[in-house]
Amino acid sequence: MALEHAILVSLLEQPGSGYELAHRFDRSIGRFWTATHQQIYRVLARMGTDGWITAEQVGQYGRPDKRRWSVTGTGHAVLTDWLREEVQPEAVRHELAVKVRGAAFTDRAGRVALLVEVARYRADHEAVLARYLAGERRDFPGGVPGDDRAALQHVVLRGGIAYERMVLAWLDDVLATLRGLDH
Amino acid sequence: MALEHAILVSLLEQPGSGYELAHRFDRSIGRFWTATHQQIYRVLARMGTDGWITAEQVGQYGRPDKRRWSVTGTGHAVLTDWLREEVQPEAVRHELAVKVRGAAFTDRAGRVALLVEVARYRADHEAVLARYLAGERRDFPGGVPGDDRAALQHVVLRGGIAYERMVLAWLDDVLATLRGLDH
DNA sequence: TCCTGCTATGCAACGAGTTGCACAACAAGG
DNA sequence: CCTTGTTGTGCAACTCGTTGCATAGCAGGA
């Protein structure tokens, strides 16, 4: 498992509260590793008792106190060790691929419904791609490589962009195939 | 959750035992929906008691009997209903993307180790692509569309091929980026 | 002969992940 | 004033998924 490690990376990039982490997981990191806030709070508590991270109470004006977590030396060492381990094959869950194959076992109306749904799904991915591209223009203007950290963040973002472009092209292929059935 | 539905699709395409399903999940479907044999047996048992599938005992020469499962009318109806539901966003878990961002927080030796690991990982994906392409040549020669089922299986396979090609190109980008750090 | 590997099914225990709910204070708009 | 939304933390219950182990017969190579 690697939610702990994703959290370590995120906290090294920028210390923050569980709430903030949950939002980052909805935005940048989350596109490569999803997690809900409940999961994050539970894992943060365990990492805290294991001494990987420490919290600092931060009072705020007009809103609840938060606990800003940052990575300890132990946590940093844990991350370093993990980086040296074998990369596990991705656990892929492409529900849509299963549905497309399932479309062979439904009637014409069902296939039309799937077509509509695929079009909606495509629009979602188009929006994600637009967000990535906007983020790229904002954070990496001119393609100038800054420091190592920026270069690595950028290559991960380029991966996200390539993924979304690939998905969009494939969804067009799926739409054409669904339209071409029993014409 | 959709392991049940992936199993329904697989059994509609071809009835078979839990053992056979586990192997299919390692080959074709499994690239889009992973599952271990223990998980499959448990879900098959539940689907059986729910009346979605029925088993037929098949004696074999020189090896244990197996239970060939096939989909009932109820199961078919369950699948049809599921196909009409909204497609959930994919749950992505790209461990490698997390590691690449984590590489900013390790030393030179750690980054070299990651580089070697990425190269190994790339070779795995190259092998998967080769297997997909071989499967495409075998099952869909000449690009001639057969029946609906074949057309849908083919478009899913094309998705797998596009995914692997995208991953390979991105891994080259990652390798170049890692090599370019602190030159 | 022994060991490894394949076909075939399954239990038990644990850890990961999801869903639903709760509390608390403030801000902003209708 | 009331509702909705945001920031912030967390428990409890449940399901899903993984890991380790067990059984059993046969095939094939060292």
Tab-separated table of C-alpha atoms (C1' of nucleotides) in Angstrom:
chain	number	residue	atom	x	y	z
A	1	MET	CA	0.000	0.000	0.000
A	2	ALA	CA	1.094	3.489	-0.688
A	3	LEU	CA	-1.417	6.009	0.617
A	4	GLU	CA	1.062	6.689	3.418
A	5	HIS	CA	3.759	7.344	0.862
A	6	ALA	CA	1.583	9.599	-1.250
A	7	ILE	CA	0.860	11.578	1.910
A	8	LEU	CA	4.570	11.764	2.766
A	9	VAL	CA	5.356	13.175	-0.681
A	10	SER	CA	2.527	15.668	-0.449
A	11	LEU	CA	3.570	16.819	3.044
A	12	LEU	CA	7.207	17.143	1.979
A	13	GLU	CA	6.125	19.322	-0.921
A	14	GLN	CA	4.046	21.382	1.488
A	15	PRO	CA	3.046	20.745	5.136
A	16	GLY	CA	-0.684	20.970	5.789
A	17	SER	CA	-3.787	19.758	7.578
A	18	GLY	CA	-5.845	16.659	6.843
A	19	TYR	CA	-8.461	18.867	5.299
A	20	GLU	CA	-5.938	20.480	2.963
A	21	LEU	CA	-4.528	17.093	2.017
A	22	ALA	CA	-7.992	15.850	1.131
A	23	HIS	CA	-8.342	18.769	-1.243
A	24	ARG	CA	-4.937	18.209	-2.803
A	25	PHE	CA	-5.978	14.616	-3.340
A	26	ASP	CA	-8.989	15.961	-5.197
A	27	ARG	CA	-6.792	18.111	-7.396
A	28	SER	CA	-3.196	17.305	-8.245
A	29	ILE	CA	-1.995	14.110	-6.533
A	30	GLY	CA	-5.522	12.734	-6.406
A	31	ARG	CA	-5.609	12.194	-10.133
A	32	PHE	CA	-2.861	9.590	-9.583
A	33	TRP	CA	-3.925	8.361	-6.175
A	34	THR	CA	-7.481	8.808	-4.918
A	35	ALA	CA	-8.459	8.988	-1.244
A	36	THR	CA	-11.349	10.306	0.823
A	37	HIS	CA	-10.903	12.583	3.815
A	38	GLN	CA	-11.891	9.855	6.299
A	39	GLN	CA	-9.199	7.600	4.942
A	40	ILE	CA	-6.663	10.420	5.105
A	41	TYR	CA	-7.482	11.295	8.742
A	42	ARG	CA	-7.179	7.676	9.811
A	43	VAL	CA	-3.842	7.196	8.049
A	44	LEU	CA	-2.540	10.539	9.383
A	45	ALA	CA	-3.339	9.409	12.943
A	46	ARG	CA	-1.466	6.148	12.434
A	47	MET	CA	1.496	7.875	10.817
A	48	GLY	CA	1.555	10.277	13.759
A	49	THR	CA	1.702	7.504	16.361
A	50	ASP	CA	4.387	5.766	14.279
A	51	GLY	CA	6.440	8.957	14.364
A	52	TRP	CA	6.542	9.510	10.608
A	53	ILE	CA	4.915	12.929	10.909
A	54	THR	CA	4.245	15.490	13.660
A	55	ALA	CA	1.419	17.948	14.092
A	56	GLU	CA	1.540	21.533	15.161
A	57	GLN	CA	-1.635	23.199	16.379
A	58	VAL	CA	-2.397	26.301	14.319
A	59	GLY	CA	-4.968	28.781	15.540
A	60	GLN	CA	-6.869	30.639	12.846
A	61	TYR	CA	-9.076	33.690	12.826
A	62	GLY	CA	-12.709	32.995	12.197
A	63	ARG	CA	-12.394	29.290	11.634
A	64	PRO	CA	-11.515	26.129	13.558
A	65	ASP	CA	-7.967	25.417	14.624
A	66	LYS	CA	-6.133	23.046	12.365
A	67	ARG	CA	-3.312	20.612	12.871
A	68	ARG	CA	-0.479	21.259	10.439
A	69	TRP	CA	1.366	18.009	9.788
A	70	SER	CA	4.955	17.834	8.646
A	71	VAL	CA	7.317	14.963	7.941
A	72	THR	CA	9.889	13.869	10.547
A	73	GLY	CA	13.330	12.427	9.868
A	74	THR	CA	11.842	8.966	10.378
A	75	GLY	CA	9.142	9.699	7.813
A	76	HIS	CA	11.706	10.937	5.328
A	77	ALA	CA	13.717	7.729	5.803
A	78	VAL	CA	10.586	5.610	5.301
A	79	LEU	CA	9.945	7.398	2.007
A	80	THR	CA	13.546	6.916	0.860
A	81	ASP	CA	13.302	3.178	1.556
A	82	TRP	CA	9.997	2.910	-0.262
A	83	LEU	CA	11.431	4.672	-3.321
A	84	ARG	CA	13.966	1.866	-3.632
A	85	GLU	CA	11.322	-0.852	-3.661
A	86	GLU	CA	9.971	-2.391	-6.837
A	87	VAL	CA	7.205	-0.454	-8.546
A	88	GLN	CA	4.029	-2.518	-8.350
A	89	PRO	CA	1.987	-2.914	-11.545
A	90	GLU	CA	-0.908	-0.468	-11.642
A	91	ALA	CA	-4.214	-1.800	-10.326
A	92	VAL	CA	-6.465	-0.797	-13.202
A	93	ARG	CA	-10.250	-0.566	-12.822
A	94	HIS	CA	-11.746	0.559	-16.125
A	95	GLU	CA	-15.453	0.162	-15.524
A	96	LEU	CA	-16.177	1.603	-18.942
A	97	ALA	CA	-14.165	-1.106	-20.705
A	98	VAL	CA	-16.282	-3.741	-18.955
A	99	LYS	CA	-19.471	-1.934	-19.939
A	100	VAL	CA	-18.416	-1.692	-23.573
A	101	ARG	CA	-17.881	-5.434	-23.753
A	102	GLY	CA	-21.165	-5.899	-21.891
A	103	ALA	CA	-22.956	-3.869	-24.556
A	104	ALA	CA	-22.900	-6.989	-26.726
A	105	PHE	CA	-25.464	-8.523	-24.345
A	106	THR	CA	-28.075	-5.807	-24.223
A	107	ASP	CA	-30.659	-4.509	-26.671
A	108	ARG	CA	-30.572	-1.544	-29.002
A	109	ALA	CA	-32.074	0.836	-26.446
A	110	GLY	CA	-29.420	-0.194	-23.917
A	111	ARG	CA	-26.670	0.522	-26.422
A	112	VAL	CA	-28.123	3.931	-27.193
A	113	ALA	CA	-28.208	4.700	-23.455
A	114	LEU	CA	-24.566	3.642	-23.182
A	115	LEU	CA	-23.679	5.885	-26.096
A	116	VAL	CA	-25.221	8.874	-24.344
A	117	GLU	CA	-23.395	7.978	-21.155
A	118	VAL	CA	-20.053	7.656	-22.963
A	119	ALA	CA	-20.570	11.119	-24.440
A	120	ARG	CA	-21.143	12.541	-20.943
A	121	TYR	CA	-18.086	10.719	-19.650
A	122	ARG	CA	-16.072	12.147	-22.529
A	123	ALA	CA	-17.088	15.679	-21.539
A	124	ASP	CA	-15.795	15.026	-17.998
A	125	HIS	CA	-12.410	13.977	-19.338
A	126	GLU	CA	-12.303	16.966	-21.632
A	127	ALA	CA	-12.795	19.195	-18.583
A	128	VAL	CA	-9.979	17.419	-16.729
A	129	LEU	CA	-7.644	17.909	-19.681
A	130	ALA	CA	-8.525	21.601	-19.820
A	131	ARG	CA	-7.739	21.910	-16.093
A	132	TYR	CA	-4.391	20.173	-16.562
A	133	LEU	CA	-3.458	22.428	-19.464
A	134	ALA	CA	-4.434	25.530	-17.504
A	135	GLY	CA	-2.327	24.281	-14.584
A	136	GLU	CA	0.602	23.702	-16.905
A	137	ARG	CA	0.402	27.213	-18.348
A	138	ARG	CA	0.182	28.628	-14.820
A	139	ASP	CA	2.897	26.560	-13.096
A	140	PHE	CA	5.338	25.853	-15.924
A	141	PRO	CA	5.200	28.809	-18.318
A	142	GLY	CA	7.570	28.808	-21.268
A	143	GLY	CA	8.581	25.215	-20.603
A	144	VAL	CA	11.587	26.495	-18.643
A	145	PRO	CA	12.736	23.874	-16.169
A	146	GLY	CA	13.123	25.337	-12.693
A	147	ASP	CA	14.556	23.178	-9.944
A	148	ASP	CA	14.439	19.385	-9.702
A	149	ARG	CA	11.167	19.374	-7.860
A	150	ALA	CA	9.432	21.429	-10.536
A	151	ALA	CA	10.880	19.245	-13.304
A	152	LEU	CA	9.511	16.120	-11.618
A	153	GLN	CA	6.105	17.648	-10.949
A	154	HIS	CA	5.987	18.739	-14.566
A	155	VAL	CA	6.753	15.305	-15.969
A	156	VAL	CA	3.968	13.803	-13.827
A	157	LEU	CA	1.581	16.464	-15.094
A	158	ARG	CA	2.633	15.701	-18.681
A	159	GLY	CA	1.714	12.092	-17.916
A	160	GLY	CA	-1.745	13.191	-16.827
A	161	ILE	CA	-2.145	15.243	-19.997
A	162	ALA	CA	-1.019	12.354	-22.191
A	163	TYR	CA	-3.425	10.046	-20.359
A	164	GLU	CA	-6.405	12.342	-20.867
A	165	ARG	CA	-5.601	12.855	-24.553
A	166	MET	CA	-5.359	9.107	-25.027
A	167	VAL	CA	-8.675	8.558	-23.231
A	168	LEU	CA	-10.424	11.191	-25.371
A	169	ALA	CA	-9.158	9.613	-28.598
A	170	TRP	CA	-10.238	6.183	-27.381
A	171	LEU	CA	-13.693	7.427	-26.375
A	172	ASP	CA	-14.128	8.774	-29.912
A	173	ASP	CA	-13.221	5.310	-31.156
A	174	VAL	CA	-15.774	3.775	-28.755
A	175	LEU	CA	-18.493	6.204	-29.862
A	176	ALA	CA	-17.819	5.428	-33.532
A	177	THR	CA	-17.901	1.698	-32.805
A	178	LEU	CA	-21.172	1.904	-30.869
A	179	ARG	CA	-22.736	3.958	-33.687
A	180	GLY	CA	-21.511	1.426	-36.222
A	181	LEU	CA	-23.246	-1.560	-34.586
A	182	ASP	CA	-26.140	-3.038	-36.631
A	183	HIS	CA	-26.127	0.413	-38.323
B	1	MET	CA	-18.409	-2.170	-7.193
B	2	ALA	CA	-18.343	-4.044	-10.428
B	3	LEU	CA	-16.422	-7.283	-10.049
B	4	GLU	CA	-19.774	-9.057	-10.258
B	5	HIS	CA	-20.511	-7.285	-13.507
B	6	ALA	CA	-17.117	-8.019	-14.986
B	7	ILE	CA	-17.743	-11.694	-14.148
B	8	LEU	CA	-21.199	-11.570	-15.725
B	9	VAL	CA	-19.738	-10.191	-18.967
B	10	SER	CA	-16.973	-12.768	-18.965
B	11	LEU	CA	-19.400	-15.655	-18.328
B	12	LEU	CA	-21.770	-14.417	-21.019
B	13	GLU	CA	-18.886	-14.346	-23.476
B	14	GLN	CA	-17.953	-17.879	-22.386
B	15	PRO	CA	-19.180	-19.994	-19.431
B	16	GLY	CA	-16.388	-21.391	-17.266
B	17	SER	CA	-15.031	-22.322	-13.856
B	18	GLY	CA	-13.659	-20.020	-11.181
B	19	TYR	CA	-10.196	-21.172	-12.062
B	20	GLU	CA	-10.687	-20.321	-15.731
B	21	LEU	CA	-12.126	-16.922	-14.817
B	22	ALA	CA	-9.084	-16.169	-12.672
B	23	HIS	CA	-6.900	-16.840	-15.696
B	24	ARG	CA	-9.022	-14.725	-18.000
B	25	PHE	CA	-8.705	-11.963	-15.425
B	26	ASP	CA	-4.955	-12.387	-15.732
B	27	ARG	CA	-5.140	-12.075	-19.496
B	28	SER	CA	-7.839	-10.150	-21.342
B	29	ILE	CA	-10.431	-8.679	-18.943
B	30	GLY	CA	-7.919	-8.526	-16.106
B	31	ARG	CA	-5.986	-5.731	-17.771
B	32	PHE	CA	-9.093	-3.598	-17.234
B	33	TRP	CA	-10.290	-5.142	-14.011
B	34	THR	CA	-7.909	-7.045	-11.728
B	35	ALA	CA	-8.999	-9.759	-9.301
B	36	THR	CA	-7.412	-12.680	-7.468
B	37	HIS	CA	-8.822	-16.187	-7.521
B	38	GLN	CA	-9.939	-16.020	-3.869
B	39	GLN	CA	-11.947	-12.916	-4.595
B	40	ILE	CA	-13.485	-14.531	-7.665
B	41	TYR	CA	-14.517	-17.690	-5.791
B	42	ARG	CA	-16.140	-15.670	-3.036
B	43	VAL	CA	-18.072	-13.483	-5.444
B	44	LEU	CA	-19.086	-16.497	-7.568
B	45	ALA	CA	-20.541	-18.164	-4.455
B	46	ARG	CA	-22.554	-15.054	-3.608
B	47	MET	CA	-23.748	-14.619	-7.177
B	48	GLY	CA	-24.798	-18.280	-7.137
B	49	THR	CA	-26.905	-17.925	-3.987
B	50	ASP	CA	-28.417	-14.731	-5.417
B	51	GLY	CA	-29.440	-16.656	-8.516
B	52	TRP	CA	-27.423	-14.597	-10.996
B	53	ILE	CA	-25.477	-17.648	-12.188
B	54	THR	CA	-25.795	-21.450	-11.982
B	55	ALA	CA	-23.121	-24.122	-11.821
B	56	GLU	CA	-22.947	-27.420	-13.634
B	57	GLN	CA	-20.577	-30.089	-12.334
B	58	VAL	CA	-18.175	-31.180	-15.068
B	59	GLY	CA	-16.105	-34.330	-14.602
B	60	GLN	CA	-12.702	-34.344	-16.263
B	61	TYR	CA	-10.149	-37.037	-16.995
B	62	GLY	CA	-7.014	-36.910	-14.917
B	63	ARG	CA	-7.830	-33.723	-13.057
B	64	PRO	CA	-10.316	-32.482	-10.475
B	65	ASP	CA	-13.951	-31.889	-11.335
B	66	LYS	CA	-14.837	-28.312	-12.029
B	67	ARG	CA	-17.992	-26.248	-11.706
B	68	ARG	CA	-18.919	-24.574	-14.974
B	69	TRP	CA	-20.828	-21.391	-14.220
B	70	SER	CA	-23.239	-19.759	-16.619
B	71	VAL	CA	-25.454	-16.681	-16.388
B	72	THR	CA	-29.174	-17.023	-15.614
B	73	GLY	CA	-31.975	-14.773	-16.846
B	74	THR	CA	-31.785	-12.922	-13.548
B	75	GLY	CA	-28.071	-12.360	-14.012
B	76	HIS	CA	-28.592	-11.093	-17.527
B	77	ALA	CA	-31.215	-8.634	-16.250
B	78	VAL	CA	-28.841	-7.438	-13.516
B	79	LEU	CA	-26.199	-6.740	-16.146
B	80	THR	CA	-28.661	-4.866	-18.349
B	81	ASP	CA	-29.664	-2.648	-15.428
B	82	TRP	CA	-26.040	-1.977	-14.530
B	83	LEU	CA	-25.218	-0.961	-18.097
B	84	ARG	CA	-27.775	1.834	-17.771
B	85	GLU	CA	-26.185	3.256	-14.657
B	86	GLU	CA	-23.741	6.162	-14.700
B	87	VAL	CA	-20.145	5.263	-15.453
B	88	GLN	CA	-18.098	5.943	-12.339
B	89	PRO	CA	-14.826	7.872	-12.749
B	90	GLU	CA	-11.872	5.498	-12.863
B	91	ALA	CA	-10.136	4.900	-9.526
B	92	VAL	CA	-6.546	5.550	-10.549
B	93	ARG	CA	-3.582	4.287	-8.512
B	94	HIS	CA	-0.386	5.252	-10.271
B	95	GLU	CA	2.258	4.345	-7.747
B	96	LEU	CA	4.976	5.342	-10.183
B	97	ALA	CA	3.646	8.898	-10.462
B	98	VAL	CA	3.901	9.215	-6.678
B	99	LYS	CA	7.444	7.844	-6.725
B	100	VAL	CA	8.540	10.255	-9.438
B	101	ARG	CA	7.377	13.223	-7.384
B	102	GLY	CA	8.990	11.620	-4.347
B	103	ALA	CA	12.317	11.479	-6.185
B	104	ALA	CA	12.733	15.178	-5.388
B	105	PHE	CA	13.256	14.187	-1.741
B	106	THR	CA	15.932	11.536	-2.082
B	107	ASP	CA	19.627	11.613	-2.907
B	108	ARG	CA	21.431	10.973	-6.160
B	109	ALA	CA	21.835	7.247	-5.493
B	110	GLY	CA	18.124	6.952	-4.829
B	111	ARG	CA	17.316	8.654	-8.110
B	112	VAL	CA	19.651	6.339	-9.990
B	113	ALA	CA	17.921	3.347	-8.369
B	114	LEU	CA	14.549	4.743	-9.450
B	115	LEU	CA	15.849	5.208	-12.970
B	116	VAL	CA	16.840	1.535	-13.135
B	117	GLU	CA	13.459	0.533	-11.739
B	118	VAL	CA	11.597	2.671	-14.282
B	119	ALA	CA	13.556	0.986	-17.066
B	120	ARG	CA	12.498	-2.434	-15.764
B	121	TYR	CA	8.910	-1.268	-15.479
B	122	ARG	CA	9.076	-0.016	-19.056
B	123	ALA	CA	10.167	-3.456	-20.257
B	124	ASP	CA	7.096	-4.980	-18.561
B	125	HIS	CA	4.798	-2.592	-20.396
B	126	GLU	CA	6.573	-3.276	-23.662
B	127	ALA	CA	5.855	-6.982	-23.150
B	128	VAL	CA	2.184	-6.268	-22.460
B	129	LEU	CA	1.932	-4.199	-25.640
B	130	ALA	CA	3.541	-7.007	-27.632
B	131	ARG	CA	0.990	-9.455	-26.207
B	132	TYR	CA	-1.890	-7.154	-27.100
B	133	LEU	CA	-0.623	-6.707	-30.646
B	134	ALA	CA	-0.174	-10.468	-31.046
B	135	GLY	CA	-3.724	-10.980	-29.744
B	136	GLU	CA	-5.032	-8.406	-32.195
B	137	ARG	CA	-3.335	-10.086	-35.156
B	138	ARG	CA	-4.716	-13.454	-34.039
B	139	ASP	CA	-8.292	-12.454	-33.174
B	140	PHE	CA	-8.956	-9.578	-35.548
B	141	PRO	CA	-6.937	-10.241	-38.713
B	142	GLY	CA	-7.327	-7.797	-41.592
B	143	GLY	CA	-9.306	-5.384	-39.444
B	144	VAL	CA	-12.534	-6.911	-40.763
B	145	PRO	CA	-15.359	-6.350	-38.301
B	146	GLY	CA	-17.156	-9.580	-37.526
B	147	ASP	CA	-20.269	-9.483	-35.371
B	148	ASP	CA	-21.122	-6.881	-32.715
B	149	ARG	CA	-19.390	-8.790	-29.965
B	150	ALA	CA	-16.114	-8.930	-31.880
B	151	ALA	CA	-16.341	-5.237	-32.751
B	152	LEU	CA	-16.782	-4.341	-29.063
B	153	GLN	CA	-14.003	-6.646	-27.906
B	154	HIS	CA	-11.775	-5.119	-30.557
B	155	VAL	CA	-12.418	-1.533	-29.500
B	156	VAL	CA	-11.587	-2.438	-25.888
B	157	LEU	CA	-8.379	-4.081	-27.061
B	158	ARG	CA	-7.518	-0.976	-29.076
B	159	GLY	CA	-7.968	0.960	-25.849
B	160	GLY	CA	-5.461	-1.295	-24.134
B	161	ILE	CA	-3.009	-0.842	-26.991
B	162	ALA	CA	-3.409	2.941	-26.919
B	163	TYR	CA	-2.903	2.928	-23.164
B	164	GLU	CA	0.310	0.914	-23.352
B	165	ARG	CA	1.713	3.098	-26.144
B	166	MET	CA	0.932	6.200	-24.095
B	167	VAL	CA	2.585	4.699	-21.009
B	168	LEU	CA	5.729	3.790	-22.961
B	169	ALA	CA	6.048	7.297	-24.384
B	170	TRP	CA	5.535	8.788	-20.932
B	171	LEU	CA	8.114	6.459	-19.366
B	172	ASP	CA	10.629	7.667	-21.957
B	173	ASP	CA	9.782	11.190	-20.881
B	174	VAL	CA	10.277	10.208	-17.217
B	175	LEU	CA	13.626	8.554	-17.972
B	176	ALA	CA	14.832	11.638	-19.848
B	177	THR	CA	13.696	13.871	-16.987
B	178	LEU	CA	15.416	11.756	-14.338
B	179	ARG	CA	18.627	11.738	-16.402
B	180	GLY	CA	18.420	15.504	-16.807
B	181	LEU	CA	18.315	16.240	-13.035
B	182	ASP	CA	21.434	17.968	-11.642
B	183	HIS	CA	22.983	16.836	-14.983
C	1	DT	C1'	12.000	-40.919	-5.959
C	2	DC	C1'	11.354	-36.405	-4.969
C	3	DC	C1'	10.362	-31.894	-6.147
C	4	DT	C1'	8.130	-28.591	-8.846
C	5	DG	C1'	4.213	-27.066	-11.316
C	6	DC	C1'	-0.568	-27.206	-13.043
C	7	DT	C1'	-5.603	-27.743	-12.464
C	8	DA	C1'	-9.174	-26.964	-9.137
C	9	DT	C1'	-11.569	-25.119	-4.912
C	10	DG	C1'	-11.853	-22.960	-0.749
C	11	DC	C1'	-11.285	-20.912	4.496
C	12	DA	C1'	-9.543	-17.461	7.809
C	13	DA	C1'	-7.617	-13.273	9.092
C	14	DC	C1'	-6.356	-8.963	8.197
C	15	DG	C1'	-5.868	-4.480	6.055
C	16	DA	C1'	-7.706	-1.063	2.762
C	17	DG	C1'	-11.421	1.669	1.247
C	18	DT	C1'	-16.315	3.419	1.262
C	19	DT	C1'	-20.541	5.256	3.189
C	20	DG	C1'	-23.123	7.484	6.470
C	21	DC	C1'	-23.224	10.313	10.133
C	22	DA	C1'	-21.903	13.900	13.717
C	23	DC	C1'	-20.104	18.133	15.633
C	24	DA	C1'	-18.580	23.059	15.502
C	25	DA	C1'	-17.906	27.856	14.056
C	26	DC	C1'	-18.250	31.267	10.848
C	27	DA	C1'	-19.354	33.663	6.165
C	28	DA	C1'	-22.435	35.094	2.602
C	29	DG	C1'	-26.661	35.542	0.241
C	30	DG	C1'	-31.647	35.667	-0.006
D	1	DC	C1'	-33.360	35.092	10.166
D	2	DC	C1'	-32.507	31.131	7.784
D	3	DT	C1'	-30.318	28.333	4.618
D	4	DT	C1'	-26.352	27.048	2.235
D	5	DG	C1'	-21.451	26.632	1.848
D	6	DT	C1'	-16.702	26.377	3.660
D	7	DT	C1'	-13.162	24.981	6.863
D	8	DG	C1'	-11.968	21.544	10.019
D	9	DT	C1'	-11.905	16.861	12.569
D	10	DG	C1'	-13.471	12.532	13.539
D	11	DC	C1'	-16.310	7.779	14.773
D	12	DA	C1'	-18.738	3.509	13.396
D	13	DA	C1'	-20.143	0.108	10.381
D	14	DC	C1'	-19.571	-2.136	6.467
D	15	DT	C1'	-17.749	-4.028	2.176
D	16	DC	C1'	-13.853	-4.910	-0.743
D	17	DG	C1'	-9.389	-6.757	-1.543
D	18	DT	C1'	-5.054	-9.128	-0.192
D	19	DT	C1'	-2.192	-12.612	1.988
D	20	DG	C1'	-1.358	-16.892	3.819
D	21	DC	C1'	-2.629	-21.335	4.118
D	22	DA	C1'	-4.904	-25.994	3.070
D	23	DT	C1'	-6.296	-29.886	0.242
D	24	DA	C1'	-5.998	-33.092	-3.698
D	25	DG	C1'	-4.611	-35.618	-7.858
D	26	DC	C1'	-1.813	-35.851	-11.734
D	27	DA	C1'	2.266	-34.711	-15.002
D	28	DG	C1'	7.027	-34.125	-15.955
D	29	DG	C1'	11.784	-33.502	-15.142
D	30	DA	C1'	16.089	-34.064	-12.174
